[in-house]
Coordinates of N, CA and C in Angstrom, one line a residue:
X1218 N 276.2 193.5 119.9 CA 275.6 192.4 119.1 C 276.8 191.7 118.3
X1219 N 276.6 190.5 118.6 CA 277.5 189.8 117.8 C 277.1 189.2 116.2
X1220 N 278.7 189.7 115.3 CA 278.2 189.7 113.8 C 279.0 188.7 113.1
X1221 N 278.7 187.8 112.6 CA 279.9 186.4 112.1 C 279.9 186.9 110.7
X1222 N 280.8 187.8 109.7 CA 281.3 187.6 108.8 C 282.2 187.1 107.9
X1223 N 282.0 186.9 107.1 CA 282.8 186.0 105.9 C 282.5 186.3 105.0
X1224 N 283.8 186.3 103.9 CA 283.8 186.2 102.0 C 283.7 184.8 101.9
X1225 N 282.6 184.4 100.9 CA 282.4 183.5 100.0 C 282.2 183.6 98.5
X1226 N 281.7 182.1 98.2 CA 281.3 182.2 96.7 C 280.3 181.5 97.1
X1227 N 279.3 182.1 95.6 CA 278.1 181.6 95.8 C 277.7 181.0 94.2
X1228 N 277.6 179.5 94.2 CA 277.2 178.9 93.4 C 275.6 179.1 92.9
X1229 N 275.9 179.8 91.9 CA 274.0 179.6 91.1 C 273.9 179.7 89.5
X1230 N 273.4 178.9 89.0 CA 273.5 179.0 88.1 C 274.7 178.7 87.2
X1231 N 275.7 177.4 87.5 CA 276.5 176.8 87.2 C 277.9 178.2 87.5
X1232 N 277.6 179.2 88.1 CA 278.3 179.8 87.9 C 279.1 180.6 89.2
X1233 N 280.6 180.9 89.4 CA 280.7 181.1 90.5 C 280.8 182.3 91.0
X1234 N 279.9 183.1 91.9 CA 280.1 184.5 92.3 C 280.4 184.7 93.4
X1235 N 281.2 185.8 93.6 CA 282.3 186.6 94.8 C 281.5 186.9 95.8
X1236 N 281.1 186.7 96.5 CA 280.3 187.3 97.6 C 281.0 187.4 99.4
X1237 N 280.2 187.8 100.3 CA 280.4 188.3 101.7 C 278.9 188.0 102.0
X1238 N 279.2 187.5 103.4 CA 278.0 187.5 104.5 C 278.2 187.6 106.1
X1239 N 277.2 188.9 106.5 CA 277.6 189.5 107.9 C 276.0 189.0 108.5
X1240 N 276.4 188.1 109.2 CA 274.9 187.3 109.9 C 274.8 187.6 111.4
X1241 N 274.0 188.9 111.9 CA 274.0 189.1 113.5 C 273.2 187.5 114.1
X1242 N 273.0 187.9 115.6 CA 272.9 186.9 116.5 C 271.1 187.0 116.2
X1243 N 270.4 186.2 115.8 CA 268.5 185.8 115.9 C 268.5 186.8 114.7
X1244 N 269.0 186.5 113.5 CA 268.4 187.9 112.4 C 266.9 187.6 112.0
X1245 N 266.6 188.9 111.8 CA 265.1 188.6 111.5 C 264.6 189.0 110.2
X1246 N 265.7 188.8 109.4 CA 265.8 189.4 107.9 C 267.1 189.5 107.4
X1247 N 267.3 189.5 106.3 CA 268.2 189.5 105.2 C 268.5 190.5 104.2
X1248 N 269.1 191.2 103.8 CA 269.5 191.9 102.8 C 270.4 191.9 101.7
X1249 N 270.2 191.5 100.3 CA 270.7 191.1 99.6 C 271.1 192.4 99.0
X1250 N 272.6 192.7 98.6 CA 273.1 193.9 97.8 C 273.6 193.1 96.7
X1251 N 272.7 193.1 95.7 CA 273.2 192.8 94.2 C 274.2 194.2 93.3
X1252 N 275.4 193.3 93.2 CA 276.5 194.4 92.8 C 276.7 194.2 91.3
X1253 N 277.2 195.1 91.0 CA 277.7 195.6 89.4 C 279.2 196.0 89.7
X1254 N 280.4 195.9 88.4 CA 281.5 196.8 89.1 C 281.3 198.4 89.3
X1255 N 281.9 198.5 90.7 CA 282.1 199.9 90.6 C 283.5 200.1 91.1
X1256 N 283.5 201.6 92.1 CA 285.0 201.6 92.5 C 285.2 202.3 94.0
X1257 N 286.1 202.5 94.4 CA 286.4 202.5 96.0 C 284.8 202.8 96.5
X1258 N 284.5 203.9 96.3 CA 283.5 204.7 97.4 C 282.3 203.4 97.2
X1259 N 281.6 202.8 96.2 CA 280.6 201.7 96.3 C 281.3 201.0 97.3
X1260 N 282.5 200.5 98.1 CA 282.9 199.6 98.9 C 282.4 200.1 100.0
X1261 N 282.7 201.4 100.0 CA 282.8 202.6 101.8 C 281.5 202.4 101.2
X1262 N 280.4 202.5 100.6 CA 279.0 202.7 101.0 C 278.7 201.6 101.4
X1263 N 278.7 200.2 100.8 CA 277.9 199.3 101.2 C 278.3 198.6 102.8
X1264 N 279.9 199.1 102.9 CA 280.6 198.1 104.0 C 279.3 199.4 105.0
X1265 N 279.3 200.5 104.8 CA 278.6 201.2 105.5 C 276.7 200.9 106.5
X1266 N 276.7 201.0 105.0 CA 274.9 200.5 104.8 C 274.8 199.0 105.5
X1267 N 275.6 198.1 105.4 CA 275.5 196.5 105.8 C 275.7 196.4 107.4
X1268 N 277.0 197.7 108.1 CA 277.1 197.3 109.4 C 275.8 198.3 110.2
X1269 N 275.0 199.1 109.1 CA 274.0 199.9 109.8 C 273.1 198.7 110.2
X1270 N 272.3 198.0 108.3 CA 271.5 196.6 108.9 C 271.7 195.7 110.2
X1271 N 273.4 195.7 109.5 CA 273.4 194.5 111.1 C 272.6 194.7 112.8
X1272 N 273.2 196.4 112.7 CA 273.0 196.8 114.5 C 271.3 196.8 114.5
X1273 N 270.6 196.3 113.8 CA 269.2 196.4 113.8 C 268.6 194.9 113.4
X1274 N 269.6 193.5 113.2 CA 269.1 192.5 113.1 C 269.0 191.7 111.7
X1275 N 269.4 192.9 110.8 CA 269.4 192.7 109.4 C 270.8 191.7 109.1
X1276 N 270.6 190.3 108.7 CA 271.8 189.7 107.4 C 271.7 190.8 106.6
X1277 N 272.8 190.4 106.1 CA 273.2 190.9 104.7 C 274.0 190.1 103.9
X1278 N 273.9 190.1 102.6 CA 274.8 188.9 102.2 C 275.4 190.1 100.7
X1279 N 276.5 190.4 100.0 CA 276.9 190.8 99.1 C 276.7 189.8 97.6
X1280 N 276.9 190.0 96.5 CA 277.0 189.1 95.4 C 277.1 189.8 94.6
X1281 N 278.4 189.6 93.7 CA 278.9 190.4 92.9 C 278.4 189.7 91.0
X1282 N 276.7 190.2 90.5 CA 276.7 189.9 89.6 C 276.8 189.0 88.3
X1283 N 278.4 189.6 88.2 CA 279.3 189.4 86.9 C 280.7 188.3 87.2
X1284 N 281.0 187.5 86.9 CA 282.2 186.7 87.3 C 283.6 187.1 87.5
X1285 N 284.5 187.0 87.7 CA 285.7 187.6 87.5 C 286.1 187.0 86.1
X1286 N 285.3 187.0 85.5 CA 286.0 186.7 83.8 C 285.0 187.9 83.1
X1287 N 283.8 188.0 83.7 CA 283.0 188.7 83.1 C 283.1 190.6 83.1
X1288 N 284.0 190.5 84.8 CA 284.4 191.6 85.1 C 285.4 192.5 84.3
X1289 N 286.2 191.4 83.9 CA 287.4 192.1 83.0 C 286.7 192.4 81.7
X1290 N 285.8 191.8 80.9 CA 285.3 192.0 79.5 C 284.3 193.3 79.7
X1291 N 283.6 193.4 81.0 CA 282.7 194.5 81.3 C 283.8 195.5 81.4
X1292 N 284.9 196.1 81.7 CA 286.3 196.7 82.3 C 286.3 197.4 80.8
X1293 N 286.6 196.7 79.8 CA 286.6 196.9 78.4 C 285.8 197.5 77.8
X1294 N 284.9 196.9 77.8 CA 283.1 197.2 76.8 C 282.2 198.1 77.5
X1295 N 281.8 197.7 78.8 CA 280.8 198.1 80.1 C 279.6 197.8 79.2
X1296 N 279.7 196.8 78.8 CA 278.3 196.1 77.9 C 277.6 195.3 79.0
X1297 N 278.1 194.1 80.0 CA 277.4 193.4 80.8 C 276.7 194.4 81.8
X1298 N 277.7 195.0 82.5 CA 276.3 196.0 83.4 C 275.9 196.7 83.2
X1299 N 275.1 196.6 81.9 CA 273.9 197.2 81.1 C 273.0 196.2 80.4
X1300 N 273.2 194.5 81.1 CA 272.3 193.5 80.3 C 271.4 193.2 81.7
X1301 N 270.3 194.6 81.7 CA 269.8 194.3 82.5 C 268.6 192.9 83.2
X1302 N 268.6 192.1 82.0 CA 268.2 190.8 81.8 C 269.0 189.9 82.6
X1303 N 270.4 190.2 82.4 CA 271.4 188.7 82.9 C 271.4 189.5 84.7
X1304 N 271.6 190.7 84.8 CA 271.5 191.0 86.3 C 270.3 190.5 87.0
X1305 N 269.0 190.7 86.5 CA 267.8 190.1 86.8 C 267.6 188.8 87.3
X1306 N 268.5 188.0 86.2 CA 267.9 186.5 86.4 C 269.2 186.2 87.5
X1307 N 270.7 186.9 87.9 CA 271.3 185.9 88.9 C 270.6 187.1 90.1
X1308 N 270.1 188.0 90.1 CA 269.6 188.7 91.5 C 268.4 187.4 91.7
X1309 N 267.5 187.0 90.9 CA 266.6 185.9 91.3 C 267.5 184.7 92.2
X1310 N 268.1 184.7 91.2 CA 268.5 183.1 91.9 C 269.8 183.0 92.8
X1311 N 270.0 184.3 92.9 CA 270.2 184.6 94.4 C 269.6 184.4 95.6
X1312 N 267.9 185.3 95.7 CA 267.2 185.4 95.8 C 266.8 183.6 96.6
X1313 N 267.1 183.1 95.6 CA 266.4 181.4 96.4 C 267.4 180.8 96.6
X1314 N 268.5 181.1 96.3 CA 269.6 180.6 96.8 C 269.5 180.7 98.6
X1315 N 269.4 182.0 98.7 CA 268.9 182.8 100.2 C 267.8 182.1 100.9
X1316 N 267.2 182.3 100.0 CA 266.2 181.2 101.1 C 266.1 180.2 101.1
X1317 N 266.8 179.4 100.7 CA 266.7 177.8 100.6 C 267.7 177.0 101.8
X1318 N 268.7 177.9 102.0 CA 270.3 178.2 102.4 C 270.3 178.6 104.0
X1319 N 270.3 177.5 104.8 CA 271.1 178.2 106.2 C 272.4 179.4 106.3
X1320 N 272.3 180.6 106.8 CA 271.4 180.5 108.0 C 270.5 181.8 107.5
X1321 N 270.2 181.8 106.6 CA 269.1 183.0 106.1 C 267.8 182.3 105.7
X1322 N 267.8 180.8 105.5 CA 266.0 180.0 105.3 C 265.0 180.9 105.7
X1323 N 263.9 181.2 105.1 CA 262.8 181.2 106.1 C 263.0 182.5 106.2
X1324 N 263.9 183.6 106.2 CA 264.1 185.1 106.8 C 263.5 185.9 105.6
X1325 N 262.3 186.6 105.8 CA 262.2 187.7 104.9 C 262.8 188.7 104.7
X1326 N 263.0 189.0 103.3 CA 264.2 189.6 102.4 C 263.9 191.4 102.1
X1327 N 265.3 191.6 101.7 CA 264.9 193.1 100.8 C 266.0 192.8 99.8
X1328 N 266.3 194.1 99.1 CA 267.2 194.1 97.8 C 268.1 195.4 97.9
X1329 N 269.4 195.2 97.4 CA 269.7 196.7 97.3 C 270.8 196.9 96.3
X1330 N 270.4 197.6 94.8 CA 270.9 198.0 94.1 C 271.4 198.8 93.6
X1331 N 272.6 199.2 93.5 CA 273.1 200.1 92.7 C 273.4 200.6 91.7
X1332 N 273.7 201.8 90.7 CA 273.6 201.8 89.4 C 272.8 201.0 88.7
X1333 N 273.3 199.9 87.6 CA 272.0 199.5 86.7 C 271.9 198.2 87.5
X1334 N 272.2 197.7 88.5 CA 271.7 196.4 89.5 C 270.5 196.9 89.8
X1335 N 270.2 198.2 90.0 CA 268.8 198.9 90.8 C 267.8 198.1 89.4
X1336 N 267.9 198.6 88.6 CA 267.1 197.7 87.3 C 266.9 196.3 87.8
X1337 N 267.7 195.3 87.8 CA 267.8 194.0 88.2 C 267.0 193.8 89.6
X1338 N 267.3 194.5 90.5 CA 266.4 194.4 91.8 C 264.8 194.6 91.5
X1339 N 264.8 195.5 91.2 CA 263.1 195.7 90.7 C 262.3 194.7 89.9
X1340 N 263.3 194.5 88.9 CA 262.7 193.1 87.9 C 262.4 191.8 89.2
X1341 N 263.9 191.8 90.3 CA 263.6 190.6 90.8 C 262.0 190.4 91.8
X1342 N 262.3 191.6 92.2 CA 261.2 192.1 92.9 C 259.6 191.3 92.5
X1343 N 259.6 192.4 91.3 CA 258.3 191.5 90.5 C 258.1 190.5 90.4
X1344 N 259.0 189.6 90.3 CA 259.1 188.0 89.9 C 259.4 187.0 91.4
X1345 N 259.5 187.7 92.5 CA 259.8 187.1 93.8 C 259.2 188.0 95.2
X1346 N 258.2 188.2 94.5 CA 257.1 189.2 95.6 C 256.6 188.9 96.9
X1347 N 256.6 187.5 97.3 CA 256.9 186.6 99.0 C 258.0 186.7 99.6
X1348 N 259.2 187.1 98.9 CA 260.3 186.9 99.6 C 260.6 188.7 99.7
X1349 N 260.9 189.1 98.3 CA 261.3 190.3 98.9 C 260.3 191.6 99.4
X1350 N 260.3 191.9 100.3 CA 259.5 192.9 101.2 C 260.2 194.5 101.0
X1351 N 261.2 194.8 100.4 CA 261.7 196.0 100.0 C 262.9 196.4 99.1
X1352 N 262.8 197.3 98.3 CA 264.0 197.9 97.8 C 264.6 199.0 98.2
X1353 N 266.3 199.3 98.0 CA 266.5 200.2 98.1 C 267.8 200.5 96.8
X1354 N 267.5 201.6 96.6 CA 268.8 201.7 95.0 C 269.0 203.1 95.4
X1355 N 270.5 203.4 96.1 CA 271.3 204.2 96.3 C 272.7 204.8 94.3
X1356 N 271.9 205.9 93.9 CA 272.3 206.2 92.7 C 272.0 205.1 91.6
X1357 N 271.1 204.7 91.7 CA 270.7 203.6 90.6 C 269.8 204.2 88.7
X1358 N 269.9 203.1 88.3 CA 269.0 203.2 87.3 C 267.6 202.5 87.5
X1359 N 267.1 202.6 88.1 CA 265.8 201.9 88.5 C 265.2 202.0 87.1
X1360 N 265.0 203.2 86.3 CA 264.5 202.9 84.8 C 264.5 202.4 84.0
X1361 N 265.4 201.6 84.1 CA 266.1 200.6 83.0 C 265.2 199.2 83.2
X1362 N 264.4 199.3 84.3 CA 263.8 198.0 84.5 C 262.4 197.9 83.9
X1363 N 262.0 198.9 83.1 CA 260.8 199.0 82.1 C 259.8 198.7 82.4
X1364 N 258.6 198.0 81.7 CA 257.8 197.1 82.1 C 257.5 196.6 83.1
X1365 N 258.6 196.3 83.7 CA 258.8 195.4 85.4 C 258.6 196.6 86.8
X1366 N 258.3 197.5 85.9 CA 258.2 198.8 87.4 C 256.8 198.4 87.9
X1367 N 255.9 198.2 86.5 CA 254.2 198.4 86.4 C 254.0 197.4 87.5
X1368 N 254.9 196.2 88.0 CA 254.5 195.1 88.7 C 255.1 194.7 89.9
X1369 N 256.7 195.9 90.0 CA 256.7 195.6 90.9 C 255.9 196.2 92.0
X1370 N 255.7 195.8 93.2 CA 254.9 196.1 94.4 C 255.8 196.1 95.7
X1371 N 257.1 195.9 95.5 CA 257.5 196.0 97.3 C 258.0 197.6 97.3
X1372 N 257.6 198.4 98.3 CA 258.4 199.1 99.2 C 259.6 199.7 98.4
X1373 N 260.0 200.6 97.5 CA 261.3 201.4 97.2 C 261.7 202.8 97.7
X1374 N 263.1 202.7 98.0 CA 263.7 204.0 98.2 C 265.0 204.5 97.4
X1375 N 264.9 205.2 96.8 CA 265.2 205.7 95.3 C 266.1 206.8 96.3
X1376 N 267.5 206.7 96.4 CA 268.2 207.8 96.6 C 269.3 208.7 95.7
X1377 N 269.4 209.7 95.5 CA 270.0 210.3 94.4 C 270.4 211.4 95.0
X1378 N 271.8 211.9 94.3 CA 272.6 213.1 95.1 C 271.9 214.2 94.3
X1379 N 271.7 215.3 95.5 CA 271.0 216.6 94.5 C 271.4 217.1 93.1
X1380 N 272.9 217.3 93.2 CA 273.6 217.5 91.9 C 273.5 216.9 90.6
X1381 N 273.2 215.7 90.7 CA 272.7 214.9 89.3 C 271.4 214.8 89.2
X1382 N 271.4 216.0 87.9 CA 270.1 216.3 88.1 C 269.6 215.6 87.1
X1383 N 270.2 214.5 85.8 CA 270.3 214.0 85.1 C 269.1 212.4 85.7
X1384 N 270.1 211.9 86.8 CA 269.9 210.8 87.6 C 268.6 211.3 88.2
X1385 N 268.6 212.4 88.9 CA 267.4 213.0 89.5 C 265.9 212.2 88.5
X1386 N 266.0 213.1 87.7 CA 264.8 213.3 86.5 C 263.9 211.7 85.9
X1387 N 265.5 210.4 86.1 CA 265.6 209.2 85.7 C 264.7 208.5 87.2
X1388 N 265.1 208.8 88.0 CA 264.7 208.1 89.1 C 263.0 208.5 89.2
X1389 N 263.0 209.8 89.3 CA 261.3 210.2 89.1 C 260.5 209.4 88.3
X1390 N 261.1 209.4 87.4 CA 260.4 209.1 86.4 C 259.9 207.3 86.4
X1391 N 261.1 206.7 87.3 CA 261.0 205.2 87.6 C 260.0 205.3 88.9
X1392 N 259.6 206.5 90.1 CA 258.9 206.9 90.8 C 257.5 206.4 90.4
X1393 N 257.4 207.0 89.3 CA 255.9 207.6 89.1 C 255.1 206.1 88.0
X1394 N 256.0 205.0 88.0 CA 255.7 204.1 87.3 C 256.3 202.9 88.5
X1395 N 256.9 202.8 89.2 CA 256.8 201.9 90.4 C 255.1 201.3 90.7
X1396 N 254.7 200.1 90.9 CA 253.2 199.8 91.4 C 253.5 200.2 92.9
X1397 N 254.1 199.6 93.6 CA 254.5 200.0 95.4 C 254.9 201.4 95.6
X1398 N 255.0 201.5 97.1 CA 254.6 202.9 97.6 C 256.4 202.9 97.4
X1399 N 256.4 204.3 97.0 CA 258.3 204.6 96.4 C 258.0 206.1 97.5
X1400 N 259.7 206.2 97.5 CA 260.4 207.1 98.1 C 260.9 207.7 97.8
X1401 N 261.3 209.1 97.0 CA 262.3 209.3 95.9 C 263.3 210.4 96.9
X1402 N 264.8 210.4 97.5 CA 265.3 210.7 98.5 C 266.3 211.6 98.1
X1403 N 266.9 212.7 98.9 CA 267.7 213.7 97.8 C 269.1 213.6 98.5
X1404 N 270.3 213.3 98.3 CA 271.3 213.4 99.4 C 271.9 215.2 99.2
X1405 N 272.0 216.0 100.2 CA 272.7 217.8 99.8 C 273.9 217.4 99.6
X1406 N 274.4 218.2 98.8 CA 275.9 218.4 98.6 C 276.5 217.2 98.0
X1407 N 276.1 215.8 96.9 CA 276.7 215.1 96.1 C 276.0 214.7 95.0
X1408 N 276.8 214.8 94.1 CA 276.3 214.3 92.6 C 276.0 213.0 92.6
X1409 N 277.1 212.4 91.5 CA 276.4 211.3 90.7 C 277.1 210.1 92.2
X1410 N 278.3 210.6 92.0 CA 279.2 209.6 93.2 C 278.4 209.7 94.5
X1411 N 278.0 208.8 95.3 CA 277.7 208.9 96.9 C 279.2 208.3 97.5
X1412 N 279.9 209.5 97.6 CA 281.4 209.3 98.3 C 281.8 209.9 99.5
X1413 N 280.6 210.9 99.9 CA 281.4 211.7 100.8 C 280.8 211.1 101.7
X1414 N 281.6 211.0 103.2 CA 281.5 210.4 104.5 C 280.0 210.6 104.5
X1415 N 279.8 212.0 105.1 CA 278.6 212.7 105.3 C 276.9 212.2 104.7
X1416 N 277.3 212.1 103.7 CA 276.3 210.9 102.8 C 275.9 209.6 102.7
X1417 N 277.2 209.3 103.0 CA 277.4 207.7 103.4 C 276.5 207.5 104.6
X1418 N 277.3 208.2 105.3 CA 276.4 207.8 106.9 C 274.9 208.2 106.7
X1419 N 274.5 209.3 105.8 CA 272.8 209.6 105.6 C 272.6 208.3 105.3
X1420 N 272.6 208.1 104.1 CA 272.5 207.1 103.3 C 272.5 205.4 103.9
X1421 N 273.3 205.5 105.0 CA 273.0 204.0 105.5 C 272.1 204.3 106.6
X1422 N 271.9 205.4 107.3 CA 270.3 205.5 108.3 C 269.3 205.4 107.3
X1423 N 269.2 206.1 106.5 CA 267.8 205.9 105.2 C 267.3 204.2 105.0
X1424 N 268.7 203.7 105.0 CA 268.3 202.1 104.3 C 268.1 201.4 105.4
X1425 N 269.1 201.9 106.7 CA 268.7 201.1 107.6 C 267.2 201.2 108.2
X1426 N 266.5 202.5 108.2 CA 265.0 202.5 108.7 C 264.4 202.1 107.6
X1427 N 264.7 202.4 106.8 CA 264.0 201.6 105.5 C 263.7 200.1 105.6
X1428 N 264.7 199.5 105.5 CA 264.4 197.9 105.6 C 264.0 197.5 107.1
X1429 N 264.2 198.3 108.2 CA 264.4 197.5 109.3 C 262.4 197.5 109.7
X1430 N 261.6 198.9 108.7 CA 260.4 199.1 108.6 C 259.9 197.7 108.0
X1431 N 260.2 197.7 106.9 CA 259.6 196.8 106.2 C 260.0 195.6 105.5
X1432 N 261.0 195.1 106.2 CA 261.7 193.3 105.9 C 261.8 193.2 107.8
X1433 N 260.6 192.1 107.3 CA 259.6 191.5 108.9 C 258.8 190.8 108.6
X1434 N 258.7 189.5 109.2 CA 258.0 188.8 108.7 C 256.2 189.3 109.1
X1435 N 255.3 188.9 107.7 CA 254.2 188.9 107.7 C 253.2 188.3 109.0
X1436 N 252.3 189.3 109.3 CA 251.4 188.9 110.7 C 250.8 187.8 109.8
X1437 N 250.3 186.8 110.7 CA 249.6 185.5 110.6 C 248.4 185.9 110.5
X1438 N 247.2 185.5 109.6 CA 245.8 185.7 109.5 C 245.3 185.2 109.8
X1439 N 245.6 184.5 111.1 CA 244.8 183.4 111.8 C 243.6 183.6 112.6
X1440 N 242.2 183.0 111.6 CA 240.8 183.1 112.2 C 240.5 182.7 113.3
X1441 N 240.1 183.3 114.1 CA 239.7 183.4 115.8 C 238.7 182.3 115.9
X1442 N 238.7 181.3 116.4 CA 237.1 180.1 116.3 C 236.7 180.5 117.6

């Protein structure tokens, strides 16, 4: 299968963010990975997880958040990727950015968050419930999204390495207050990091059956005359 990738930027919100898009041949969905900073191993995971989507028909598009001005002051403080308000509102308008935007128009979506982006996905979730048809948050804070669990409704898979048992306990707990049907997933043998090959590769079959189940476009209810 043929995959056209490219780094871009993605204008939204007067503002300019870093992004990548790997677009196979007839995609029949899209996957948005709303990022936060992290470090090497978040690269090896997602380049991972994105060329799984592809071999199944899935876009994927990257978007990095925070600006490269915002990046350096987060570097210092680690105050922005913890405003999980400002992650929320550019995962939205991302979100329509995507569908407004050749060549993803029209393609029913999922989300995929990491760390406290998983917050931000869920919020967007709630607030963009026709477009996105699933989540997935690989070591995330999905708790941090409060309120916004009670409403969201699409599809989540909540993966967490057995050893953080901390993250463990956080994710349940964002489980058991999700509105949609959740999946709470255990990777053996990693903590808080999802670094090791062995995981990685779990970890992108997980997401890839994950979304390739449920980012599809909706059957038609069309009454029989």
């Amino acid at each position: 299968m043929t995959v056209v990738s490219q780094s871009r930027n993605f204008d939204v919100l007067g503002l300019d963010l870093d992004g990548y898009v790997a677009v196979p041949e007839h995609p029949v969905g899209v996957v948005l990975f709303a990022r936060v900073p992290g470090g090497r191993s978040d690269e090896e995971r997602d380049l991972r997880v994105s060329s799984e989507l592809n071999t199944v028909g899935l876009a994927t598009a990257w978007a990095d958040l925070l600006t490269t001005a915002e990046q350096r002051i987060d570097a210092a403080t680690a105050e922005l990727r913890f405003d999980t308000d400002l992650l929320a509102v550019r995962t939205i308008a991302m979100i329509d950015l995507l569908a407004s935007e050749r060549p993803t128009a029209g393609l029913p979506g999922g989300l995929l968050g990491a760390h406290t982006a998983a917050a931000g996905c869920l919020t967007a979730a709630a607030a963009r419930p026709e477009w996105v048809r699933a989540v997935a948050s690989p070591g995330g804070r999905p708790d941090l999204a409060g309120e916004f669990l009670l409403i969201a409704r699409a599809p989540t898979l909540l993966v967490v390495g057995e050893y953080d048992t901390t993250l463990r306990d956080r994710n349940q707990d964002a489980a058991d207050r999700i509105a949609g049907p959740t999946r709470v997933a255990l990777l053996d043998d990693v903590g808080h990091l999802i670094n090791k090959p062995h995981a990685q590769s779990l970890l992108a079959e997980m997401c890839r059956d994950w979304f390739r189940e449920h980012v599809r476009p909706r059957k038609s209810s069309r009454r029989r005359g």
